[in-house]
Amino acid sequence: MSIPTQLKYTKSHEWVKSESDGTVTVGITQHAQELLGDMVFVELPKIGRILAQKEECIVVESVKAAADVYSPLAGEVIAVNSELESSPEKINQDPYHAWLFKLKPANIADLESLLDAQGYEKALESEAH
Amino acid sequence: MLKITPLNQAHRDMNAKMVDFGGWDMPLHYGSQLDEHHKVRQDAGMFDVSHMLVVDIEGENVRNFLRQLTANNVDKLTVSGKAIYTCMLNPDGGIIDDLIIYFLSESWFRLVVNAGTADKDIAWITLQRDQAAPDLEIKPRRDLAMIAVQGPNARAKVWQVISGAQTVTENLKQFQSATFDQYFIARTGYTGEDGFEIILPANEAVAFWKKLYAAGVAPAGLGARDTLRLEAGMNLYGQDMDEATNPLESGLAWTVDLKSERDFIGKQALLQTAIKRQLVGLLLLDKGVLRSHQKVMTQHNQSECEGEITSGGFSPTLNQSIALARVPVQVAIGEEVHVLIRDKKLAAKVVKYPFVRNGQILI
């Protein structure tokens, strides 16, 4: 499984992409979608919602289970990928492009506290044991 | 150590995602559970159900023994190969298991029981045998495998694979079986589609599975099996019913023969129990997914019999969430109820199930 090196990650399987305008884009990883199986429903947060780091902000439901998605950083929700409401399967098909929401971080420096691809790979390995 | 079926390696070779299913290492899906579901509804899929246990009961007058063992009446079985679906009850009327009984001859009946209850069933049947018919032999058949081939094209594809089987099996009605060569072929299933359940020697299972695959039958896992049976409104033991529930409150009154003189284990309890709960279908009107154990709030709720979802999920055919729920008997079809999902109360409609049969949406 290849983990894109340009992204940051959390142990709870979110990916974070740092945009040039200082915002970040958030999705869930290949590993997360594999664990959950076919997605059937996504409940997105409201635009403008202020999130704390690690706050539950999205529910994704697959054929198998409901799972919470946590905000990787503190900040304000500035966009959501509403296409996923009608086509949740896009998360299965291409998890690193099927983004969930965009965040204006309260402190962009917090990005450095997240895992890089190598760190995430190690986290996955230790989870498997 | 997980138990494995004769097809375990074949599943792994097909990249199955394997899961621990009640102590058995079984395929959940082979890539996409949704695709497998649609394949069964529209064409043909196959399931390894070898974890279920075939139990042959042999000896003099097996029928008489089964008369008192099960809630449905084996006297309905008059032609060799005919089958019935029934519950096996404890003296309180609680469901020990649900099973299919095939009548082969007066000295040979075949039972197919659930995997998770197999040991318990054998112990119970043996106990009853010892008391009522000590000369009968109870034979668990772990030397056999079972493959369900289901879907509108399932039978034709089986005939393509087992040359010569068509003449023997094409006139079988639902719940009838025939033996051809090494295959025991029954027109039964757990998907709401046409098809066969085929019992065969364990050492032949892999070759047969591969031939079916080559004939275009898609492997389908337990995930699709669950959504298919839920759409078809078929109970799952351990979820929709168990020893704490009886068939009359589990949508299975049609399988209980209370009319004949025949006595059977659990009959007295059923006659004396006031039925307060029923199993109904739910269709979620709001967005979300119904799951088992979510609470159902109705205008009839009393604290001692609150409603609860017994099986819930996303219906791929309806593209909407559906469930089976146990609710007070006062709840009527068409009524709107609320389901507590996390912190929200979502609206659902009470419907008559099955939701889907033979590819058609019924609600």
Coordinates of N, CA, C and O in Angstrom, one line a residue, chain A residues 34-35 37-41 43 59 61-66 68 85-86, chain B residues 17 19 28-29 31-35 227 287-289 291 314 341-342 344:
Chain A
E34 N -10.4 0.8 3.5 CA -10.4 -0.6 3.4 C -11.0 -1.3 4.6 O -11.7 -2.3 4.5
L35 N -10.7 -0.7 5.8 CA -11.2 -1.3 7.1 C -12.8 -1.2 7.1 O -13.4 -2.1 7.5
G37 N -14.9 -0.7 4.4 CA -15.7 -1.3 3.3 C -16.5 -0.3 2.6 O -16.4 0.9 2.8
D38 N -17.4 -0.8 1.8 CA -18.2 0.1 0.9 C -18.9 1.2 1.7 O -19.7 0.9 2.6
M39 N -18.7 2.4 1.4 CA -19.3 3.6 2.0 C -20.7 3.8 1.5 O -21.0 3.7 0.3
V40 N -21.6 4.1 2.4 CA -23.0 4.3 2.0 C -23.6 5.6 2.4 O -24.7 6.1 1.9
F41 N -22.9 6.3 3.3 CA -23.5 7.6 3.9 C -22.4 8.4 4.5 O -21.6 7.8 5.3
E43 N -22.0 12.0 6.7 CA -22.7 13.2 7.3 C -21.6 14.3 7.6 O -20.7 14.1 8.4
V59 N -19.5 11.8 10.5 CA -19.8 10.4 10.6 C -19.8 9.8 9.2 O -20.4 10.3 8.3
E61 N -20.6 6.2 7.2 CA -21.2 4.9 7.5 C -20.9 4.1 6.3 O -21.1 4.4 5.1
S62 N -20.4 2.9 6.6 CA -20.2 1.9 5.5 C -21.2 0.8 5.7 O -22.0 0.8 6.6
V63 N -21.2 -0.2 4.7 CA -22.1 -1.3 4.9 C -21.8 -2.0 6.2 O -22.7 -2.7 6.8
K64 N -20.6 -1.9 6.7 CA -20.2 -2.6 7.9 C -20.5 -1.9 9.2 O -21.0 -2.5 10.2
A65 N -20.2 -0.6 9.3 CA -20.2 0.1 10.6 C -20.2 1.7 10.4 O -20.0 2.2 9.3
A66 N -20.6 2.4 11.4 CA -20.4 3.8 11.5 C -19.1 4.1 12.1 O -18.6 3.5 13.0
D68 N -16.5 7.6 13.3 CA -16.3 9.0 13.4 C -15.0 9.4 12.7 O -14.0 8.7 12.7
E85 N -22.2 13.3 -0.5 CA -23.5 13.0 0.0 C -24.3 12.1 -0.9 O -25.0 11.2 -0.5
S86 N -24.1 12.3 -2.2 CA -24.8 11.5 -3.2 C -23.9 10.3 -3.7 O -24.4 9.3 -4.2
Chain B
K17 N -11.5 -10.7 1.9 CA -11.2 -10.2 3.2 C -11.8 -11.1 4.2 O -13.0 -11.4 4.2
V19 N -12.8 -12.8 7.9 CA -13.2 -12.3 9.2 C -13.5 -13.5 10.1 O -13.8 -14.6 9.7
L28 N -15.6 -12.1 4.2 CA -16.6 -11.0 4.4 C -17.0 -10.5 3.0 O -18.2 -10.3 2.7
H29 N -16.0 -10.3 2.2 CA -16.2 -9.9 0.8 C -14.9 -10.2 0.0 O -13.9 -10.5 0.6
G31 N -13.8 -7.9 -2.3 CA -13.5 -6.6 -2.9 C -14.6 -5.6 -2.6 O -14.4 -4.6 -1.9
S32 N -15.8 -5.8 -3.1 CA -16.9 -4.9 -2.8 C -18.2 -5.7 -2.5 O -18.7 -6.5 -3.3
Q33 N -18.6 -5.6 -1.3 CA -19.8 -6.2 -0.8 C -21.1 -5.8 -1.6 O -22.0 -6.5 -1.9
L34 N -21.1 -4.5 -2.0 CA -22.2 -4.0 -2.8 C -22.3 -4.6 -4.1 O -23.4 -5.0 -4.6
D35 N -21.1 -4.7 -4.8 CA -21.1 -5.4 -6.1 C -21.6 -6.8 -6.0 O -22.4 -7.3 -6.9
T227 N -26.9 -8.6 3.8 CA -27.8 -7.5 3.2 C -28.9 -8.2 2.4 O -30.0 -7.7 2.3
K287 N -31.8 10.5 6.5 CA -30.5 10.0 6.1 C -29.8 9.3 7.2 O -29.8 9.9 8.3
G288 N -29.1 8.2 6.9 CA -28.4 7.5 8.0 C -28.5 6.0 7.7 O -29.0 5.6 6.7
V289 N -28.0 5.3 8.7 CA -28.0 3.8 8.5 C -28.5 3.2 9.9 O -27.9 3.5 10.9
R291 N -28.9 0.3 12.5 CA -28.0 -0.8 13.0 C -28.7 -1.5 14.1 O -29.5 -0.9 14.8
F314 N -27.8 -1.0 5.4 CA -28.1 -0.3 4.2 C -28.6 -1.3 3.1 O -27.9 -2.3 2.9
I341 N -30.4 7.3 16.8 CA -29.1 7.0 16.2 C -28.1 8.0 16.7 O -28.2 9.2 16.4
R342 N -27.1 7.5 17.5 CA -26.2 8.4 18.2 C -27.1 9.4 19.0 O -27.9 9.0 19.8
K344 N -29.3 11.5 17.7 CA -30.5 12.0 16.9 C -31.6 11.1 16.9 O -31.5 9.9 16.9

